[in-house]
PDB file of C-alpha atoms in Angstrom:
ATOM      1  CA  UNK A 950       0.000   0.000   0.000  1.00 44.00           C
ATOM      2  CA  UNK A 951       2.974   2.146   0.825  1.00 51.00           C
ATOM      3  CA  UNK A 952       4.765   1.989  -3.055  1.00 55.00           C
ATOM      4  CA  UNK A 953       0.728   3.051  -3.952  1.00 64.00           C
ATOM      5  CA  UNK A 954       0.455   5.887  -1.973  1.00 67.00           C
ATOM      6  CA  UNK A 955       4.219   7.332  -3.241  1.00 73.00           C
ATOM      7  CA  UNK A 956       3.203   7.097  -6.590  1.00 72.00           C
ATOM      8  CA  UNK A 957      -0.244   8.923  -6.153  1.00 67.00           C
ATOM      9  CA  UNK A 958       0.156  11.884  -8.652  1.00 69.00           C
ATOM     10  CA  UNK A 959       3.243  11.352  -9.719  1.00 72.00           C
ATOM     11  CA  UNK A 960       2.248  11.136 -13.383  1.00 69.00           C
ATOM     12  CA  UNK A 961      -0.517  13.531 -13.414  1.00 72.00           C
ATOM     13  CA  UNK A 962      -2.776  15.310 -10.561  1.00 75.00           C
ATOM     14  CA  UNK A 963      -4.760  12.706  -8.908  1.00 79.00           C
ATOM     15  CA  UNK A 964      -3.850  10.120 -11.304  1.00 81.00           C
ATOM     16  CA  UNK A 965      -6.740  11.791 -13.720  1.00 84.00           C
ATOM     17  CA  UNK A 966      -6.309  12.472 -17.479  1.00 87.00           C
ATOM     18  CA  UNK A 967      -9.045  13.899 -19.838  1.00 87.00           C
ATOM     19  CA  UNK A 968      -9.746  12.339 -23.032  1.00 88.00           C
ATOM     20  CA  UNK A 969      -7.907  15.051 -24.619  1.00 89.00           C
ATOM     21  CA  UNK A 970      -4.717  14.205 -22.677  1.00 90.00           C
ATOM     22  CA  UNK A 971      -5.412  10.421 -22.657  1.00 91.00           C
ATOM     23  CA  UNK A 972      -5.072  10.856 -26.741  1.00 93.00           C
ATOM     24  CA  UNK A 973      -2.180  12.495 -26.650  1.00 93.00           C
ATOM     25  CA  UNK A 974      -0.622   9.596 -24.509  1.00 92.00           C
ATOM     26  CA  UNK A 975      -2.102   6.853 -26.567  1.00 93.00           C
ATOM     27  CA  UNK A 976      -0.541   8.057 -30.152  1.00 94.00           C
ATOM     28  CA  UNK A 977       2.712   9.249 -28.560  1.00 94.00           C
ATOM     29  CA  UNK A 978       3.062   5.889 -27.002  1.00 93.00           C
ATOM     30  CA  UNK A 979       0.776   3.413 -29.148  1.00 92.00           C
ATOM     31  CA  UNK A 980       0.840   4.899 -32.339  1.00 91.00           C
ATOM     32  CA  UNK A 981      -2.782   4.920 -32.547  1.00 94.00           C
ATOM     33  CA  UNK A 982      -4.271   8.215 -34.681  1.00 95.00           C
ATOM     34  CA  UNK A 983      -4.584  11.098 -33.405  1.00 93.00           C
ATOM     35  CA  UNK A 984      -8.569  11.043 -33.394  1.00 94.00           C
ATOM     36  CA  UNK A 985      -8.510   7.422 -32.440  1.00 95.00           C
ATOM     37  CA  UNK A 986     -10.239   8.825 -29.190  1.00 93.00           C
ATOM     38  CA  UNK A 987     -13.256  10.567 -30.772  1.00 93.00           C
ATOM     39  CA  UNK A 988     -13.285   8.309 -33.800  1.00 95.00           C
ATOM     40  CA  UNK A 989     -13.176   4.874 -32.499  1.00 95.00           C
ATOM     41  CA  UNK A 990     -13.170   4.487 -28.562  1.00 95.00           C
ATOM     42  CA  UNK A 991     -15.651   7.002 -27.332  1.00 93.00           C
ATOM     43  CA  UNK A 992     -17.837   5.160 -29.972  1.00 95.00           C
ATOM     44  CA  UNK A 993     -17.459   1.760 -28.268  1.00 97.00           C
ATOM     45  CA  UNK A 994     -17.898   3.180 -24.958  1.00 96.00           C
ATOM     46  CA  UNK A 995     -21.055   4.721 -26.145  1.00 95.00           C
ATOM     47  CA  UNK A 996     -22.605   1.362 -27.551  1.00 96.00           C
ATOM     48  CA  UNK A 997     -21.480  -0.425 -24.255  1.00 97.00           C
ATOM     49  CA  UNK A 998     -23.580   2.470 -22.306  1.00 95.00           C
ATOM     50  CA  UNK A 999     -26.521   1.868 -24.586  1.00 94.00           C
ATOM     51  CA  UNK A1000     -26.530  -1.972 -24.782  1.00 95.00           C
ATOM     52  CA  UNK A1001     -26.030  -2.479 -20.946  1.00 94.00           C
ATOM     53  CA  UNK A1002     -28.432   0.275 -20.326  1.00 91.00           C
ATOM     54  CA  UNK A1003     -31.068  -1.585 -22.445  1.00 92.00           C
ATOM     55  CA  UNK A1004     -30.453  -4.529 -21.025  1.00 94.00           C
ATOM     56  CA  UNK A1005     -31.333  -3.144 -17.156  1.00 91.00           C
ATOM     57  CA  UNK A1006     -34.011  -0.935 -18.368  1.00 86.00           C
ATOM     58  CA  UNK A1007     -36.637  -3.218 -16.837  1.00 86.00           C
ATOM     59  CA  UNK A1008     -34.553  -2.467 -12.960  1.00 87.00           C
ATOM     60  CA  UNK A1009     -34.455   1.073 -13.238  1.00 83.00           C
ATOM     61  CA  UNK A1010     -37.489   3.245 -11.890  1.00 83.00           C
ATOM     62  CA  UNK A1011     -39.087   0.210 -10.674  1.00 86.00           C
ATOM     63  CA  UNK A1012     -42.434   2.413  -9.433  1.00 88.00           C
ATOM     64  CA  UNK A1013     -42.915   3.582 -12.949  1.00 86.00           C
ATOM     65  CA  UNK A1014     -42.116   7.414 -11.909  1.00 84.00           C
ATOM     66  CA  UNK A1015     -42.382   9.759 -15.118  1.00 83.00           C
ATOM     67  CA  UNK A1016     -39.559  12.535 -15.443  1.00 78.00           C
ATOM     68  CA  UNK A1017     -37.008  11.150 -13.397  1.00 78.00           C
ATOM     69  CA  UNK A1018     -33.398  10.624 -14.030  1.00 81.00           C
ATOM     70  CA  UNK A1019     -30.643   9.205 -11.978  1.00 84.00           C
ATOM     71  CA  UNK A1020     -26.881   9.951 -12.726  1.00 87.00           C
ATOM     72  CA  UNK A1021     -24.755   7.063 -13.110  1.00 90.00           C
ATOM     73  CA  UNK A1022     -20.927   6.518 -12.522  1.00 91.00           C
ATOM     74  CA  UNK A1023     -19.473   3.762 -15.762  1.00 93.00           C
ATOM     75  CA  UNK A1024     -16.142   3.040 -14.830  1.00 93.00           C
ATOM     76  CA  UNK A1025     -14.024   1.436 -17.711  1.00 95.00           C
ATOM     77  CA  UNK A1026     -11.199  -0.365 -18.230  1.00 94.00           C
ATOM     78  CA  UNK A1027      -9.077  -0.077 -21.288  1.00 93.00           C
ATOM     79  CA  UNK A1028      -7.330  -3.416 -21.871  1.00 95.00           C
ATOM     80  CA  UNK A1029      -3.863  -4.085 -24.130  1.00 93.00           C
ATOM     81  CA  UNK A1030      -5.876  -3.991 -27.487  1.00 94.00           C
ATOM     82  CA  UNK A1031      -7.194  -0.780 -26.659  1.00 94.00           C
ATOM     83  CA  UNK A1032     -10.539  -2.311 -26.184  1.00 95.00           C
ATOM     84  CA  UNK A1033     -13.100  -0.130 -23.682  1.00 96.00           C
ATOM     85  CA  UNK A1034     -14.648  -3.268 -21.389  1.00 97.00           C
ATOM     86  CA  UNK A1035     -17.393  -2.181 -18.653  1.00 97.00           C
ATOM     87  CA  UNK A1036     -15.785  -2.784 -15.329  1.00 96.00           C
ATOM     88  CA  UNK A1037     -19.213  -1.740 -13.558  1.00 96.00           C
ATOM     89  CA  UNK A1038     -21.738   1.011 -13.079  1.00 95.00           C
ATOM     90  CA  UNK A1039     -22.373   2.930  -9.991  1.00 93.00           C
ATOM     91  CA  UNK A1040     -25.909   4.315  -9.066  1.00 88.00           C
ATOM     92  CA  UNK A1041     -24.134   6.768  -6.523  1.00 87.00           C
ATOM     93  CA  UNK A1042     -20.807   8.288  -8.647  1.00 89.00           C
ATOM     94  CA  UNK A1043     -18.361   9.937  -6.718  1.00 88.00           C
ATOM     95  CA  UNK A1044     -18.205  13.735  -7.047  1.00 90.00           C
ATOM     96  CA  UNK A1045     -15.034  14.214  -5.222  1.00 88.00           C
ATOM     97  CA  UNK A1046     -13.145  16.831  -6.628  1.00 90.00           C
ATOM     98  CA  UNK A1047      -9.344  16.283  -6.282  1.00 87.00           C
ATOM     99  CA  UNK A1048      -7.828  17.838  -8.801  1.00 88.00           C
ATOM    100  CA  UNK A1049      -8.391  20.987 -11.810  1.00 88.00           C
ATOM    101  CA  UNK A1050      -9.888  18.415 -13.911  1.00 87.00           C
ATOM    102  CA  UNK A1051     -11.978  16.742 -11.965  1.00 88.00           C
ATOM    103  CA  UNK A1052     -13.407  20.213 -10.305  1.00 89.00           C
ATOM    104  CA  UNK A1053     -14.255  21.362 -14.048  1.00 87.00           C
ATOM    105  CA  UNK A1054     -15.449  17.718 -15.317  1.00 87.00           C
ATOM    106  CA  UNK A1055     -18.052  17.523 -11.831  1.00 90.00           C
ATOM    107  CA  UNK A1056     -19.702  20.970 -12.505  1.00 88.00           C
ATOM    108  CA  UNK A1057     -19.886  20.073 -16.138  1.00 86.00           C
ATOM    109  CA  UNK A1058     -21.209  16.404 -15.610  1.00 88.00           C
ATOM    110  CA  UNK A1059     -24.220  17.957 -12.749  1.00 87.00           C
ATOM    111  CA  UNK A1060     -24.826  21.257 -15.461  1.00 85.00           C
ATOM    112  CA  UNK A1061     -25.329  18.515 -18.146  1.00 85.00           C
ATOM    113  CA  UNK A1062     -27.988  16.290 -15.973  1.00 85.00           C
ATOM    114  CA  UNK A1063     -29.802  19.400 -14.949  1.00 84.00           C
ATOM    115  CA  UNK A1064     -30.120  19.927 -19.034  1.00 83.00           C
ATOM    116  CA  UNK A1065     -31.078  17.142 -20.100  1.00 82.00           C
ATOM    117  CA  UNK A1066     -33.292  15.822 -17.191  1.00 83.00           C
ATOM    118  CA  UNK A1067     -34.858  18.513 -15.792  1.00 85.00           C
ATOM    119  CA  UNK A1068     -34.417  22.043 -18.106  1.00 83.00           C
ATOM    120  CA  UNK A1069     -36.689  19.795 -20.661  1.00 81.00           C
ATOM    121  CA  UNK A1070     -39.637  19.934 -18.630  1.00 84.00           C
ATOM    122  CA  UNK A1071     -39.185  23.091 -16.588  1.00 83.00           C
ATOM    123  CA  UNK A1072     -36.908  25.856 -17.975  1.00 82.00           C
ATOM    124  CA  UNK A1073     -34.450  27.862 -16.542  1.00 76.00           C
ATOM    125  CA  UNK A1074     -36.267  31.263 -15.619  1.00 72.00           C
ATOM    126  CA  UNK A1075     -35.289  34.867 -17.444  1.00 68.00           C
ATOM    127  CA  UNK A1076     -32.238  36.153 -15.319  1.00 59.00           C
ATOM    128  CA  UNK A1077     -32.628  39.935 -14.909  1.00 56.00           C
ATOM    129  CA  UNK A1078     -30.301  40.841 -12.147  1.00 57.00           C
ATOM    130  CA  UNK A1079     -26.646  41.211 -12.639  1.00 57.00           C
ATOM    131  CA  UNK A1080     -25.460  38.698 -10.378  1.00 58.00           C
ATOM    132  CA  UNK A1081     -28.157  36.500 -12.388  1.00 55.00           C
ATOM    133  CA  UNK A1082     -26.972  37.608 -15.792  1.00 60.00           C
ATOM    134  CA  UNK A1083     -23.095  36.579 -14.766  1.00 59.00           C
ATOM    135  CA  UNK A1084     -24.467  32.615 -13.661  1.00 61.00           C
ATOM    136  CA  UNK A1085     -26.177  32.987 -16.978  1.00 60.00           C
ATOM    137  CA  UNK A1086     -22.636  33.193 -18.979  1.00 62.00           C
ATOM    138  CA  UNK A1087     -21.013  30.950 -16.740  1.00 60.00           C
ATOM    139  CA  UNK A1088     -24.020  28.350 -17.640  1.00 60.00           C
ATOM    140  CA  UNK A1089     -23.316  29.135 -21.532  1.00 61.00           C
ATOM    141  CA  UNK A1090     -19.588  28.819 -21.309  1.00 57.00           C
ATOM    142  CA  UNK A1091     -20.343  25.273 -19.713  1.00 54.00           C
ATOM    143  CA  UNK A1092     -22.694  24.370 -22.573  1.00 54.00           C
ATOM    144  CA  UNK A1093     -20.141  25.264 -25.211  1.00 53.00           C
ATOM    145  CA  UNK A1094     -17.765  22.976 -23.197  1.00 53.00           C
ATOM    146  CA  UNK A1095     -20.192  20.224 -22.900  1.00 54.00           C
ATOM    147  CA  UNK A1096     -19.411  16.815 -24.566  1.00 59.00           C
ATOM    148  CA  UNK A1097     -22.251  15.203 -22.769  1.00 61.00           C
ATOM    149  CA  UNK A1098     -25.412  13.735 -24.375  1.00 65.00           C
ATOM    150  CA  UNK A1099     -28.257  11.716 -23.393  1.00 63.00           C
ATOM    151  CA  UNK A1100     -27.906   8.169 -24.698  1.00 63.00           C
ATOM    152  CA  UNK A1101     -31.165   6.734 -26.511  1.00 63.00           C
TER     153      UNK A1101
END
């Protein structure tokens, strides 16, 4: 447990990469194409999502509640073919925020719910004040930032 705890962080801040930086590492050191995030694994991952979320559809909102939505954690594992396999899915996702990434990932990952689960059926009032206006752009920046989508 000690040799674990020395290398905490020693790569990167709380052992966290984005996609972005997880691309980076994979051509530098696998030789893979540069999109070969956006073009062939985040692809997988998605069809993984869908298929296992199909398949436990029937286990979800057992009481048959209308306009509800639950945020689930999918952890992955990325094995020496560079193959996404679901390692297991967590009804109650950590939202620790450790690290720079992390703290902007969280806020982006809760904005994103809020948008797709709940601004659908009951809209964001009209900001008027200045303080409101100044959430207002910070909400926009986040949606120009957002790579999230709901998964039919």
């Amino acid at each position: 447990q000690k040799k674990v705890k020395d290398n905490y962080g020693k790569h990167e801040d709380a052992n966290k990469l984005s996609m972005k930086q997880f691309g980076e590492y994979l051509t530098e050191h696998s030789g893979v194409p540069e999109d070969y995030i956006e073009t062939v694994m985040r692809p997988k991952i998605q069809e993984i999502v869908k298929l296992a979320s199909k398949a436990t559809r029937h286990k979800l909102n057992t009481n048959g509640r209308k306009h509800g939505f639950e945020l689930m954690g999918w952890d992955f594992m990325i094995d020496a073919d560079l193959k996404p396999c679901l390692l297991e899915v967590n009804s109650n996702p950590c939202l620790e925020q450790p690290c720079l990434l992390l703290e902007r990932l969280v806020s982006e990952v809760v904005e994103s719910s809020f948008q797709l689960g709940v601004d659908k059926f009951f809209p964001p009032p009209k900001v008027i004040t200045k303080k409101g206006e100044v959430a207002k752009q910070e909400i926009a920046m986040l949606r120009e930032v957002n790579q999230f989508q709901l998964l039919e």
